[in-house]
Structure formats: structure tokens, C-alpha cells
PDB file of C-alpha atoms in Angstrom:
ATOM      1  CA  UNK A  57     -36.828 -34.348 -15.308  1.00  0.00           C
ATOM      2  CA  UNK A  58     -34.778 -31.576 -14.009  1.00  0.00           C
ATOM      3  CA  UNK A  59     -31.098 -31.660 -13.374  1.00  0.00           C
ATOM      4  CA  UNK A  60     -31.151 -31.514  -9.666  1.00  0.00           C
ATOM      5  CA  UNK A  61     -33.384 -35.329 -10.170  1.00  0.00           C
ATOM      6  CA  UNK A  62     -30.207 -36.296 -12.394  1.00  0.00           C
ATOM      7  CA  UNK A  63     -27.560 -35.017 -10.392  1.00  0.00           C
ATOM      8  CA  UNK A  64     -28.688 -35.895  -6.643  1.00  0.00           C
ATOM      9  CA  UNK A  65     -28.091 -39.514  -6.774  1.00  0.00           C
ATOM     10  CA  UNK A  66     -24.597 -39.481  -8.654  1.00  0.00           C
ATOM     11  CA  UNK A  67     -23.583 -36.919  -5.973  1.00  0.00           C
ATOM     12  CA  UNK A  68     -24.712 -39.544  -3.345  1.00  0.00           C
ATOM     13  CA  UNK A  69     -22.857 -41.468  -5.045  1.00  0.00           C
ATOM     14  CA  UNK A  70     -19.495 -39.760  -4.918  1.00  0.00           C
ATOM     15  CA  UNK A  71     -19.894 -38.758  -1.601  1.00  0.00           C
ATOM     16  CA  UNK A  72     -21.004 -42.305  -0.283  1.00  0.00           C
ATOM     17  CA  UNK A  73     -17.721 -43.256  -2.083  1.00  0.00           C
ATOM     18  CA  UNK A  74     -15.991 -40.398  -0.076  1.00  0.00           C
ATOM     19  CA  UNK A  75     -11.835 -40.672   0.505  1.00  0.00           C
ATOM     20  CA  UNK A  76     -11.656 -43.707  -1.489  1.00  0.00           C
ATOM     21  CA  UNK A  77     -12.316 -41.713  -4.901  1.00  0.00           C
ATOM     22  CA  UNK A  78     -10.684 -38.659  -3.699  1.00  0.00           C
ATOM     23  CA  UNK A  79      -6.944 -39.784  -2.405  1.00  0.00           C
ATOM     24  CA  UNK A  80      -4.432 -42.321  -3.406  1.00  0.00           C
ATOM     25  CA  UNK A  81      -4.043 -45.763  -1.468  1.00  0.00           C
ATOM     26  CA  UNK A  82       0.224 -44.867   0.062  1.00  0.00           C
ATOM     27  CA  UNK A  83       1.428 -48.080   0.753  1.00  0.00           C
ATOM     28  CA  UNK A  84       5.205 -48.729   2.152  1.00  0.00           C
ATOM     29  CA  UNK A  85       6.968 -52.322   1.585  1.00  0.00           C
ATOM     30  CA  UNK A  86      10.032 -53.401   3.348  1.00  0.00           C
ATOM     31  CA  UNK A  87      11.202 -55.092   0.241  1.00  0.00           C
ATOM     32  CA  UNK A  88      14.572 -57.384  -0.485  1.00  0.00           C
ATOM     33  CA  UNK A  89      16.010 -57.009  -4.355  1.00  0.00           C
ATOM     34  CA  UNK A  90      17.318 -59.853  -5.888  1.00  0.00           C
ATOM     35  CA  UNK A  91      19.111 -61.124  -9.016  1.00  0.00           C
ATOM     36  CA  UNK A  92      21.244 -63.875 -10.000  1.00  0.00           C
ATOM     37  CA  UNK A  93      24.633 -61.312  -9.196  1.00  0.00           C
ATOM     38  CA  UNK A  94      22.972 -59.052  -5.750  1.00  0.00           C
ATOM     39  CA  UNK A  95      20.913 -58.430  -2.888  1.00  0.00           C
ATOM     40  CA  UNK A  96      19.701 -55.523  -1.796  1.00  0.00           C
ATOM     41  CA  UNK A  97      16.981 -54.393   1.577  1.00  0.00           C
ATOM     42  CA  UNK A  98      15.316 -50.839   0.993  1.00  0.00           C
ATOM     43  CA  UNK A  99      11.437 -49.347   0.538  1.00  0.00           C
ATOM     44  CA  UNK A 100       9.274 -49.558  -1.968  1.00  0.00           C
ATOM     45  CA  UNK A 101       6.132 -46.691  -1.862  1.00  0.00           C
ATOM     46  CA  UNK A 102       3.749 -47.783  -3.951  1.00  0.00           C
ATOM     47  CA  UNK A 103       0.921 -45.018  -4.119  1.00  0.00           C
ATOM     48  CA  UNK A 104      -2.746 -46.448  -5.668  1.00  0.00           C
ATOM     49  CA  UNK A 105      -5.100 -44.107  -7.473  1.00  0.00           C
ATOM     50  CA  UNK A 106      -7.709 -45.957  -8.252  1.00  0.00           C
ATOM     51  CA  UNK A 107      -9.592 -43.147  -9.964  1.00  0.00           C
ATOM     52  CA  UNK A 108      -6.755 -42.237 -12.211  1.00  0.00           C
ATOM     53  CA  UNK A 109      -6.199 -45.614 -12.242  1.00  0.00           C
ATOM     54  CA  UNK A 110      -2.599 -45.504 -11.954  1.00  0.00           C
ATOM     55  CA  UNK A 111       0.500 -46.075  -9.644  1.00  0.00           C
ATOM     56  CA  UNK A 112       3.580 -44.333  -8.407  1.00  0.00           C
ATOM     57  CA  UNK A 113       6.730 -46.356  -7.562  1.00  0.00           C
ATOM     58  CA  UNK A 114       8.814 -44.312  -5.762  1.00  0.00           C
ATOM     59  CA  UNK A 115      12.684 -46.679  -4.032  1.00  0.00           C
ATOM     60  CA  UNK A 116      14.651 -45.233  -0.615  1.00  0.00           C
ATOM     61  CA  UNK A 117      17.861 -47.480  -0.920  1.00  0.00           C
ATOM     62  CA  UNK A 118      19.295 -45.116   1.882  1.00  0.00           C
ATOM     63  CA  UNK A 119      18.985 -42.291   0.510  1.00  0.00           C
ATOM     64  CA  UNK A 120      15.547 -40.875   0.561  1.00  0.00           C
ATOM     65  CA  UNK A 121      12.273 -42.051  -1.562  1.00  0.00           C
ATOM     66  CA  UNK A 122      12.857 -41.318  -5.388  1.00  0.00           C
ATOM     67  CA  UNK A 123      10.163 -41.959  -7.838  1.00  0.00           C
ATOM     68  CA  UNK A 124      10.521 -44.642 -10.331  1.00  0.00           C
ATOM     69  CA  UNK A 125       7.515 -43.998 -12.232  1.00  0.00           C
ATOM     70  CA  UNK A 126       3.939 -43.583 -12.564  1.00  0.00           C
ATOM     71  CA  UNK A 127       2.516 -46.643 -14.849  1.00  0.00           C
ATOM     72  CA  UNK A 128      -1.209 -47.719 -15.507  1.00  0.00           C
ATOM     73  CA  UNK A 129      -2.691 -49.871 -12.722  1.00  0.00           C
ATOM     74  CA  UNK A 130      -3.239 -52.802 -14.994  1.00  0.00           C
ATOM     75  CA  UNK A 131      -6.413 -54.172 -11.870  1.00  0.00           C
ATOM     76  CA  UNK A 132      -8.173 -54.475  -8.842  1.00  0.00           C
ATOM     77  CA  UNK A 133      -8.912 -57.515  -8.056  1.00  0.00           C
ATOM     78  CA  UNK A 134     -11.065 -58.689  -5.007  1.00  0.00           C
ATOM     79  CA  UNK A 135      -7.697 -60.112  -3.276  1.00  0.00           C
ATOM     80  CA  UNK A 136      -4.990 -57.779  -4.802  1.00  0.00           C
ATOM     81  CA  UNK A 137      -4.181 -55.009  -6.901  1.00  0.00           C
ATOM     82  CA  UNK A 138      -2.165 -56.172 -10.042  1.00  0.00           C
ATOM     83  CA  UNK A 139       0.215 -53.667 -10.949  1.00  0.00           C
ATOM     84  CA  UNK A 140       1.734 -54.897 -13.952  1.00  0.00           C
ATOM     85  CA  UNK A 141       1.381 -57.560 -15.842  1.00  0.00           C
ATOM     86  CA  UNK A 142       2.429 -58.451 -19.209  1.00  0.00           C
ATOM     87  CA  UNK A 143       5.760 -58.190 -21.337  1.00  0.00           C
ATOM     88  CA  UNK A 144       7.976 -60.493 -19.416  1.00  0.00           C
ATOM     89  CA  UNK A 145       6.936 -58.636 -16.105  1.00  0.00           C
ATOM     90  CA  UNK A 146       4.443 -59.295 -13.034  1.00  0.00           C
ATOM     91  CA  UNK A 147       4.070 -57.394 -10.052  1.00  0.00           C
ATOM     92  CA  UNK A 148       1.231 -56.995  -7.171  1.00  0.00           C
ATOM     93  CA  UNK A 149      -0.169 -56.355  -3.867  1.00  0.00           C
ATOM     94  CA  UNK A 150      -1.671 -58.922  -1.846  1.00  0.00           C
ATOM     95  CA  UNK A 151      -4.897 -56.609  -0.095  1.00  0.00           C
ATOM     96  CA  UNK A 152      -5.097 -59.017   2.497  1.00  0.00           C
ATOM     97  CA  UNK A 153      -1.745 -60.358   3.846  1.00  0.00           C
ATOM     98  CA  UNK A 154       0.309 -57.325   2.046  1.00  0.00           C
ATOM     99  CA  UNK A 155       2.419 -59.100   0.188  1.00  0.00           C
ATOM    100  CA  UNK A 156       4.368 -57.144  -2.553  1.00  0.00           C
ATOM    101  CA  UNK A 157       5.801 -59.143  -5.576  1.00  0.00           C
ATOM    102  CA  UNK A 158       7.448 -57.877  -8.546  1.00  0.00           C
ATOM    103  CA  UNK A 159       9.280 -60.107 -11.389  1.00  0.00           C
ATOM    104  CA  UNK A 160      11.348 -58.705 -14.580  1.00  0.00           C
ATOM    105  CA  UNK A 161      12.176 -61.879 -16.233  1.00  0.00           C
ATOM    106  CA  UNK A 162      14.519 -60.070 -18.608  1.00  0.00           C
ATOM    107  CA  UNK A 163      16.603 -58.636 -15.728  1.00  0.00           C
ATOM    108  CA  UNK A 164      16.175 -61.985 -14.032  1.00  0.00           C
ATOM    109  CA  UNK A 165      15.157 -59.582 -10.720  1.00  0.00           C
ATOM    110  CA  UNK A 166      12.504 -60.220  -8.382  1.00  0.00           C
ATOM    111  CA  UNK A 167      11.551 -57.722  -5.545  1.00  0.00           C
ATOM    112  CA  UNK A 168       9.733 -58.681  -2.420  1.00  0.00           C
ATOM    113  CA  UNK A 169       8.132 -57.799   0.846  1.00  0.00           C
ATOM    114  CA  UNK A 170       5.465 -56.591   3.031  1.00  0.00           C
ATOM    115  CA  UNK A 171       3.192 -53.663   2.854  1.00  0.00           C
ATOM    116  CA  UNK A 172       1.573 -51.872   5.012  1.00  0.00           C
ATOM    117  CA  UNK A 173      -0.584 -48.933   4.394  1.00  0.00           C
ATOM    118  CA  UNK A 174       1.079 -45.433   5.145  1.00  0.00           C
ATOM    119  CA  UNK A 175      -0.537 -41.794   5.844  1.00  0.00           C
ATOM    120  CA  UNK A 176       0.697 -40.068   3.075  1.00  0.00           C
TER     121      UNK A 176
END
């Protein structure tokens, strides 16, 4: 066995795979904040790497997108991405309808909206 025998069908592979492995899933929610003292309307880009297996949160309350974080991207699930779970906190991405939910029970704040996918 020779390396090109080993290497040819992981390369098929990766390149079957294409995009998907190579750049992030940018998705952009029209989201409404809430707690038990506010409401607030802004974006939410949430941007997928399911290779790194991570995700950037990035907020434009008016005055241009600024990151949040990057966090571990705790799954993905056949019917949604689960973005945190754990500690009090939930959050996700419906794949299908785009639904975006996020929960801090500390905080008592829940964010929520729709997605849609975004070039970049």
C-alpha cells in the first residue's frame, strides 16, 4: 500500500465535502431582547464553523455588528444547531424554519427571531 492508495479517497472525501468544510455557515437574525425590566429589536450574526466546531456571536443594536464571542458549538443536530446548552443557558437555530432562541435564566433574558443565511 502506497500513500497515494491512502490518501486518494480521504481527498475525495474533502473535496466531495467541498465549501461546507472549508467556510463558516453566516447567519443574520432579526432578533427582539427581552427581560423582565426591557425590550430591545437589533441583529444577531451568528457565524457556524462546523469544522472548528465553534460559533461567533457578533450584536448591531444600531451601531454596527460587534462580536460577543466565539464559544464551542455544543451540536448539530438533524433539525438545528444547538449552540449552548447547559449552566442555566439554552440557545439554537432551527435549520429548517430559522428560528433563533437564546435563554439566560440567571439574567431572566430571552432573545428571539428569525434567521436567514447571509453571504459573508
Amino acid at each position: 500500500m502506497n500513500a497515494a492508495s491512502i490518501l486518494a479517497p480521504l481527498l475525495a472525501l474533502v473535496l466531495a465535502a467541498g465549501p461546507a468544510l472549508a467556510a463558516p455557515l453566516t447567519l443574520v437574525c432579526k432578533v427582539q431582547s427581552s427581560n423582565s425590566g426591557y425590550q430591545r429589536r437589533g441583529l444577531r450574526r451568528l457565524e457556524i464553523d462546523l469544522a472548528a466546531k465553534t460559533v461567533r456571536v457578533s450584536d448591531n443594536t444600531g451601531k454596527g455588528f460587534q462580536v460577543r464571542g466565539v464559544r464551542p458549538l455544543v451540536g448539530a443536530e438533524a433539525g438545528r444547531y444547538v449552540l449552548e446548552a447547559g449552566g442555566g443557558k439554552e440557545s439554537y437555530v432551527d435549520r429548517k424554519s430559522g428560528r433563533y432562541y437564546f435563554r439566560n435564566e440567571a439574567e431572566k433574558l430571552v432573545i428571539q427571531g428569525r434567521c436567514e443565511k447571509s453571504a459573508g
